[in-house]
mmCIF file with all atom_site columns, C-alpha atoms in Angstrom:
data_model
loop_
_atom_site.group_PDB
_atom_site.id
_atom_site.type_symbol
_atom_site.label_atom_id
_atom_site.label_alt_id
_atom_site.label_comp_id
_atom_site.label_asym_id
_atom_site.label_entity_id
_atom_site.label_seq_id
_atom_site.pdbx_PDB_ins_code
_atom_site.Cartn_x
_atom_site.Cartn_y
_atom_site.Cartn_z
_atom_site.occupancy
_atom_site.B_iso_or_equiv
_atom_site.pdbx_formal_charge
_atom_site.auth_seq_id
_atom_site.auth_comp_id
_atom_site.auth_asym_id
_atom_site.auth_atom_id
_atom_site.pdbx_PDB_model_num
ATOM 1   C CA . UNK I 1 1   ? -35.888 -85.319 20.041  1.00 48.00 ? 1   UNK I CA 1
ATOM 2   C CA . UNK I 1 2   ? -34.324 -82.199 18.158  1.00 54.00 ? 2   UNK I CA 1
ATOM 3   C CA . UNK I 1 3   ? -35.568 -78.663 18.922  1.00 57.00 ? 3   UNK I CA 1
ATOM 4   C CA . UNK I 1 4   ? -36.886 -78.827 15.076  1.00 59.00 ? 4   UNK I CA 1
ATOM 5   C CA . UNK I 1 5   ? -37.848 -81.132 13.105  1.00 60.00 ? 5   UNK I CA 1
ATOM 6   C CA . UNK I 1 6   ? -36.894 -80.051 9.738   1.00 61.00 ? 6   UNK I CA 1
ATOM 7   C CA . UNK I 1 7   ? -32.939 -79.340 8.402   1.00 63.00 ? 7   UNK I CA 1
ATOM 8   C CA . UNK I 1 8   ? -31.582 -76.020 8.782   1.00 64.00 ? 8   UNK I CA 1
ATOM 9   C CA . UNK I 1 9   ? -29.803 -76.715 5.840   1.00 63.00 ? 9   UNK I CA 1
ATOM 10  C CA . UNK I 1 10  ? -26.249 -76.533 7.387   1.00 78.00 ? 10  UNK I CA 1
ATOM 11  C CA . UNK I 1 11  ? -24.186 -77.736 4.525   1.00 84.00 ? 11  UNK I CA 1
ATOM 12  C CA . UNK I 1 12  ? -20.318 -77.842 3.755   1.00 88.00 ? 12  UNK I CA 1
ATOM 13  C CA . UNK I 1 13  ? -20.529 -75.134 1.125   1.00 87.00 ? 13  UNK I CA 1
ATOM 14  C CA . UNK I 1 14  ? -22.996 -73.040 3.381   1.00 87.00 ? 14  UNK I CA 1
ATOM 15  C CA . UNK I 1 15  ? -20.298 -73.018 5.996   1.00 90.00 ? 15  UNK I CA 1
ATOM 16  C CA . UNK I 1 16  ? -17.307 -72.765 4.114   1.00 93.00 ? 16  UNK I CA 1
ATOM 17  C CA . UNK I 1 17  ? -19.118 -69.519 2.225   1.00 93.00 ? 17  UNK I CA 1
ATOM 18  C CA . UNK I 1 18  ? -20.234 -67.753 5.306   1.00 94.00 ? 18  UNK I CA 1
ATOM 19  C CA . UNK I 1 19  ? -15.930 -68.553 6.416   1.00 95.00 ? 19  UNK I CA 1
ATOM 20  C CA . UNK I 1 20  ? -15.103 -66.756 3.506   1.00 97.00 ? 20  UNK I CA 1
ATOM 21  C CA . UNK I 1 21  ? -17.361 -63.925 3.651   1.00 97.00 ? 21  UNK I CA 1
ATOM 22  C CA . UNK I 1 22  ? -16.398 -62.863 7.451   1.00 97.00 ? 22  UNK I CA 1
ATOM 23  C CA . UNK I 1 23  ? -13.144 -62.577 6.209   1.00 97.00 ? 23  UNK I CA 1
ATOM 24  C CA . UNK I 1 24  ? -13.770 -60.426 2.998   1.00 97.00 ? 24  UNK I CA 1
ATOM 25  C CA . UNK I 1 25  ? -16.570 -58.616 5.407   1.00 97.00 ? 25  UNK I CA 1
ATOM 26  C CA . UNK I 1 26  ? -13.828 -58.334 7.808   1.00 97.00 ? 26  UNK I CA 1
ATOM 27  C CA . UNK I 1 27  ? -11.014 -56.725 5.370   1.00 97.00 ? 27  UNK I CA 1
ATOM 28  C CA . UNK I 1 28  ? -13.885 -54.760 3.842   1.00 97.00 ? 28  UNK I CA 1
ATOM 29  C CA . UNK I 1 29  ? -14.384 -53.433 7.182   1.00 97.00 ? 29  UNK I CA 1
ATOM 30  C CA . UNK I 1 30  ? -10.859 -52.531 8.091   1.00 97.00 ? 30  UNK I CA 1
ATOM 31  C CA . UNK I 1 31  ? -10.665 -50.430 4.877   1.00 97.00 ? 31  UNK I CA 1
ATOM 32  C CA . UNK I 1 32  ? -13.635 -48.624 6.309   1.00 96.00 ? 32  UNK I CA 1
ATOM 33  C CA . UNK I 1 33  ? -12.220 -47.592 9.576   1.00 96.00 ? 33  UNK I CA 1
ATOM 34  C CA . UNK I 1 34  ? -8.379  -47.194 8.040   1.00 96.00 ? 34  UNK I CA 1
ATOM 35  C CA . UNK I 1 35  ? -10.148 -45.180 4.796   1.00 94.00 ? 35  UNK I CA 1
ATOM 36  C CA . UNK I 1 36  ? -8.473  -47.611 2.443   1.00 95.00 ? 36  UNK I CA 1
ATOM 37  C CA . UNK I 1 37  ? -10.162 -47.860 -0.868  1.00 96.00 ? 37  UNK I CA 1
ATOM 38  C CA . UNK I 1 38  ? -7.169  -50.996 -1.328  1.00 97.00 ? 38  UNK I CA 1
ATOM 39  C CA . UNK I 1 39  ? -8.740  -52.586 1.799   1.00 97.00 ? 39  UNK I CA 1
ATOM 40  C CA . UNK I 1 40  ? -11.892 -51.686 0.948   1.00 97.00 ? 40  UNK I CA 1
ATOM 41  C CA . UNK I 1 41  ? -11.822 -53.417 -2.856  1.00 97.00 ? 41  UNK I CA 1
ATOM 42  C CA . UNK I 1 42  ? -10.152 -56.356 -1.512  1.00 97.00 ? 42  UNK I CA 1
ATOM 43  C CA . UNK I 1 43  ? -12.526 -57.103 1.127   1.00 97.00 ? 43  UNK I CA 1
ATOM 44  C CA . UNK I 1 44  ? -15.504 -56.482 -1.615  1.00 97.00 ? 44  UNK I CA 1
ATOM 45  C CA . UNK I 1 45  ? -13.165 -59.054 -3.990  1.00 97.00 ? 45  UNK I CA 1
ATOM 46  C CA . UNK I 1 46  ? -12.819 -62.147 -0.980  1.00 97.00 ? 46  UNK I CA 1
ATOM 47  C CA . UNK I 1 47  ? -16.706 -61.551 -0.727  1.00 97.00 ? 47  UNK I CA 1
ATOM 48  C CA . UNK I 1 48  ? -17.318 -61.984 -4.426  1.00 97.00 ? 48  UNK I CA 1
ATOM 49  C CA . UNK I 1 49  ? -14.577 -65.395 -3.940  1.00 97.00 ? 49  UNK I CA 1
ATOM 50  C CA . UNK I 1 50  ? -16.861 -66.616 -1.036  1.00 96.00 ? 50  UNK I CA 1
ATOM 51  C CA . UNK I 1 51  ? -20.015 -66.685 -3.281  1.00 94.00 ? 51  UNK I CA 1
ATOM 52  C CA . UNK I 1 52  ? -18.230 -68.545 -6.385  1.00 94.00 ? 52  UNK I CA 1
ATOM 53  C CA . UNK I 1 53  ? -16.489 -70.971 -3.888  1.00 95.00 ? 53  UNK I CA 1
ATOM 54  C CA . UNK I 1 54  ? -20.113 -71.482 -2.394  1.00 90.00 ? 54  UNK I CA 1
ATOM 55  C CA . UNK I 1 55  ? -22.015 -71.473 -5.810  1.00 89.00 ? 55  UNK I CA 1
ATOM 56  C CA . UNK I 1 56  ? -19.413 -74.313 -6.887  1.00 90.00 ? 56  UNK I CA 1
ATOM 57  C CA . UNK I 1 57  ? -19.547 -77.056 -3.988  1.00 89.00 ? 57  UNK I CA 1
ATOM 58  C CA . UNK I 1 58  ? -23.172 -76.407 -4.206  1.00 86.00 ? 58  UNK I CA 1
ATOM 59  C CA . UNK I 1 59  ? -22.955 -77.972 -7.807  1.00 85.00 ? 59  UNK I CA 1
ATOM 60  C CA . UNK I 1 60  ? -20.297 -80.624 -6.639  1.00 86.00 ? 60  UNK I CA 1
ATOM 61  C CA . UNK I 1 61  ? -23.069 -82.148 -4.296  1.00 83.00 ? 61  UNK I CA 1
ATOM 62  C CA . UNK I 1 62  ? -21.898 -79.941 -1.077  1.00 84.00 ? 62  UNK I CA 1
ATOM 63  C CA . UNK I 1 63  ? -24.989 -78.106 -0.746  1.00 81.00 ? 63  UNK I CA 1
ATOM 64  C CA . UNK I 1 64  ? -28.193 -78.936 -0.818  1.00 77.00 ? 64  UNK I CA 1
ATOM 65  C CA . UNK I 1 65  ? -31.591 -77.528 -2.783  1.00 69.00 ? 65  UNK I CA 1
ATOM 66  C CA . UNK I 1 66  ? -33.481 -75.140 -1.224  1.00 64.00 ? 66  UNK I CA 1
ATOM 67  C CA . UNK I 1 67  ? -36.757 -76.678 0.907   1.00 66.00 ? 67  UNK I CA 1
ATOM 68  C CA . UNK I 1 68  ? -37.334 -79.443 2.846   1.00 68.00 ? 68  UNK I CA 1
ATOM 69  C CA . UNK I 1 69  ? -35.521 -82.614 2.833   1.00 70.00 ? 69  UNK I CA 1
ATOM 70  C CA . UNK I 1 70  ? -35.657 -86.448 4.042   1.00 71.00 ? 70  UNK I CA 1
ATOM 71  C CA . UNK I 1 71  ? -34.098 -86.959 7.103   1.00 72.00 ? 71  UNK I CA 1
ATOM 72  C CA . UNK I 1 72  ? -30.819 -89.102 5.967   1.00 74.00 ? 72  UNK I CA 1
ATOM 73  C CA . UNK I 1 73  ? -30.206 -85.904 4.044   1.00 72.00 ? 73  UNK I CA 1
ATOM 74  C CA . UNK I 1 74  ? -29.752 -83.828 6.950   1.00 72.00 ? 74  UNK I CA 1
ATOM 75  C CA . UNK I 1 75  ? -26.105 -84.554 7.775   1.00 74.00 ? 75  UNK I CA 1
ATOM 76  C CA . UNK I 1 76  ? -23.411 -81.646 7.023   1.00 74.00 ? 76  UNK I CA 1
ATOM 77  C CA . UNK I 1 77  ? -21.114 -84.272 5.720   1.00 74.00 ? 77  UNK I CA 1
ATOM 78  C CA . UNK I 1 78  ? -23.845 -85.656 3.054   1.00 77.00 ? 78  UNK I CA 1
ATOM 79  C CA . UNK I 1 79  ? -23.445 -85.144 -0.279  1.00 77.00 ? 79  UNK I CA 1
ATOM 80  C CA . UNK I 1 80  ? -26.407 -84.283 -2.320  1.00 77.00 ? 80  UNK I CA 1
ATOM 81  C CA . UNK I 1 81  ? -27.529 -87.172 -4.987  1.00 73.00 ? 81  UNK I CA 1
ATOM 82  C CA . UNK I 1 82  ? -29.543 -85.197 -6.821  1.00 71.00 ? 82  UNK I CA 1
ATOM 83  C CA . UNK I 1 83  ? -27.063 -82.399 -7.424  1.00 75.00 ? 83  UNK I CA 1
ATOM 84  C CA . UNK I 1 84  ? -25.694 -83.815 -10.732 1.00 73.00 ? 84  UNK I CA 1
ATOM 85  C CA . UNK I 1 85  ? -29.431 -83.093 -12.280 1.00 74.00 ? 85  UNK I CA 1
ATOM 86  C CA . UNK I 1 86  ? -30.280 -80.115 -10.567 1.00 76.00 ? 86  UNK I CA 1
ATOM 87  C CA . UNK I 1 87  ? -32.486 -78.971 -8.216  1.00 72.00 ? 87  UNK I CA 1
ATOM 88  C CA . UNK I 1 88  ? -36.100 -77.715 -9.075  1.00 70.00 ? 88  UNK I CA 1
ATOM 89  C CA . UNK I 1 89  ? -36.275 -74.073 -7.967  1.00 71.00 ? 89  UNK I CA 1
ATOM 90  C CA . UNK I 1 90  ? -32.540 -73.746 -7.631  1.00 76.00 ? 90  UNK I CA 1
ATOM 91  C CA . UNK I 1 91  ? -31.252 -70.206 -9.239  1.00 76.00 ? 91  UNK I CA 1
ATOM 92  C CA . UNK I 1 92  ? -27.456 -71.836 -8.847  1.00 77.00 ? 92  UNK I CA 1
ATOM 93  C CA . UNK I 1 93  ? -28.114 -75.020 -10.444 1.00 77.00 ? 93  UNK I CA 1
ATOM 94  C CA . UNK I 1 94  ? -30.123 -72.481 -13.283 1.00 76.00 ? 94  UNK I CA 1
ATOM 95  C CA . UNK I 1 95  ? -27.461 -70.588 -13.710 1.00 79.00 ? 95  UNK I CA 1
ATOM 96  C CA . UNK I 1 96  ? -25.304 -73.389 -14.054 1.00 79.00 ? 96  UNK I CA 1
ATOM 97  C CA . UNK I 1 97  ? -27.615 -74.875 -16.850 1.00 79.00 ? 97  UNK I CA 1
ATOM 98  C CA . UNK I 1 98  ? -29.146 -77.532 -14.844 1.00 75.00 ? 98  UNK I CA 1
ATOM 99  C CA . UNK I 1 99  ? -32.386 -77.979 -13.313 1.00 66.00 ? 99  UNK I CA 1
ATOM 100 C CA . UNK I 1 100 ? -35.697 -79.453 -15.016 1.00 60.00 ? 100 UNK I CA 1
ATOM 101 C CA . UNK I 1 101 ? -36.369 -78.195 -18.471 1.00 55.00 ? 101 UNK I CA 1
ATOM 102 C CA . UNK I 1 102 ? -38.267 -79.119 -21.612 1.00 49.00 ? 102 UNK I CA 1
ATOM 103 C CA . UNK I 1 103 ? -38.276 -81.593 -24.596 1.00 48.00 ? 103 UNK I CA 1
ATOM 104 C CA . UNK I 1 104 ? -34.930 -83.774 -24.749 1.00 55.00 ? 104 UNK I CA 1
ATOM 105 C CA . UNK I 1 105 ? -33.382 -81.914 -21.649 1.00 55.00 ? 105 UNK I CA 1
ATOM 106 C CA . UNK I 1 106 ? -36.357 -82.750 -19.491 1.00 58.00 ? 106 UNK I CA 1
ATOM 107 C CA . UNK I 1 107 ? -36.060 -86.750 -20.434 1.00 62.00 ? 107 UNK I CA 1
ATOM 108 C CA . UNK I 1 108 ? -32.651 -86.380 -19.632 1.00 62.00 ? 108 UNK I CA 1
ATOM 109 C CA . UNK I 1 109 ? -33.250 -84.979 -16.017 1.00 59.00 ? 109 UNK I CA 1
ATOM 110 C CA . UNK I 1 110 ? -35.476 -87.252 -15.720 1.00 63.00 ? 110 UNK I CA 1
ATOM 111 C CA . UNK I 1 111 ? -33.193 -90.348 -16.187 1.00 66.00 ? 111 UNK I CA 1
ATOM 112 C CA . UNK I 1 112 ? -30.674 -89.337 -14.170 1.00 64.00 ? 112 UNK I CA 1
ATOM 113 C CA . UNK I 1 113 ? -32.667 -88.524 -11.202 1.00 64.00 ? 113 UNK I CA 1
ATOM 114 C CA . UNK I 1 114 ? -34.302 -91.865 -11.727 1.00 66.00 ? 114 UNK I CA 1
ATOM 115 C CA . UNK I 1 115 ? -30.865 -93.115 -11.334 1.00 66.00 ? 115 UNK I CA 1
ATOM 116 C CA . UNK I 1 116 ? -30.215 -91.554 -8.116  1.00 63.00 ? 116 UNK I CA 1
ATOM 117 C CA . UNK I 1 117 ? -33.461 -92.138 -6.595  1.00 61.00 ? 117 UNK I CA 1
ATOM 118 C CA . UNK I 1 118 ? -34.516 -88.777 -6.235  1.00 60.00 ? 118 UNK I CA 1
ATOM 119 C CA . UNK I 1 119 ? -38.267 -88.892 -6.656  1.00 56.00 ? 119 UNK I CA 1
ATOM 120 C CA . UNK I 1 120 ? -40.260 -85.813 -6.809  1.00 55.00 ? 120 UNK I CA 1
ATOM 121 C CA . UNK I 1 121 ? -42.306 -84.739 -4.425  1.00 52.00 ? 121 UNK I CA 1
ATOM 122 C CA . UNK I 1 122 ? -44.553 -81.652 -3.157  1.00 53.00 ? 122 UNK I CA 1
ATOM 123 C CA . UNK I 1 123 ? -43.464 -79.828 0.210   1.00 51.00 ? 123 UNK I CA 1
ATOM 124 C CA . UNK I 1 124 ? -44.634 -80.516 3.598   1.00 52.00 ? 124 UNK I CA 1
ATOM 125 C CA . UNK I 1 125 ? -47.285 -77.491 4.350   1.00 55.00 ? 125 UNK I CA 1
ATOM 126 C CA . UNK I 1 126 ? -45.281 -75.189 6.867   1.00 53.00 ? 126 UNK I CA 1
ATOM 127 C CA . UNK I 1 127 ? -45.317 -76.824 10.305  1.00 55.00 ? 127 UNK I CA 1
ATOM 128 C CA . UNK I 1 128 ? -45.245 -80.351 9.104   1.00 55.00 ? 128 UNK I CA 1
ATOM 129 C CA . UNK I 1 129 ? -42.412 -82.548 8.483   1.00 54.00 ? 129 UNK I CA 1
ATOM 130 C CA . UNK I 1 130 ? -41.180 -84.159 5.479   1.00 51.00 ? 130 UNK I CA 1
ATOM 131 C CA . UNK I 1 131 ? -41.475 -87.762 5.124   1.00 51.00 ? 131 UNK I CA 1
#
């Protein structure tokens, strides 16, 4: 038996954005101690990289939406279903127009996590597990 019993949420794009924002963090860092404004705006730039690299394997099915999830789901290397259609609560998947909405777009999102089998569902009150 695991330590917890929910997912941490350890996800490709998680990892692979926290990578990418040591580095930038790193550079950033360097220009600090050196006084390099060069270093300085570079670092800043990697870190800005790191959240659009993130923000986009999130969307590809990399990531997964925030709260709890099934345990099948829990697996680094498992894509997310449900990421095509968005995910409720989801400022990323807002931001890149998807996500539950009204009128034609809701019917949509609808279909297409009917598709996928994602079925919604409320949380597990904190302390609980999921399914």
């Amino acid at each position: 038996m695991s330590a917890h019993q929910y997912d941490e949420g350890h996800t490709v794009a998680g990892w692979t954005g926290f990578g990418i924002a040591t580095v930038g963090s790193t550079v950033a860092g360097v220009g600090v101690c050196t006084v390099s404004a060069l270093l300085i705006a570079g670092g800043l730039g990697i870190v800005v990289v790191s959240v659009l690299v993130t923000w986009a394997l999130h969307l590809t099915g990399w990531g997964k939406p925030p709260g709890r999830r099934d345990r099948e789901q829990w697996g680094m290397r498992v894509r997310d279903p449900s990421a095509r259609a968005g995910h409720a609560g989801c400022v990323g998947c807002r931001l890149a127009g998807r996500g539950p909405a009204r009128g034609r777009v809701a019917e949509e999102y609808a279909i297409v996590a009917e598709e996928y089998g994602v079925v919604p569902r409320e949380s597990a009150p904190a302390g609980e597990t999921a399914g």
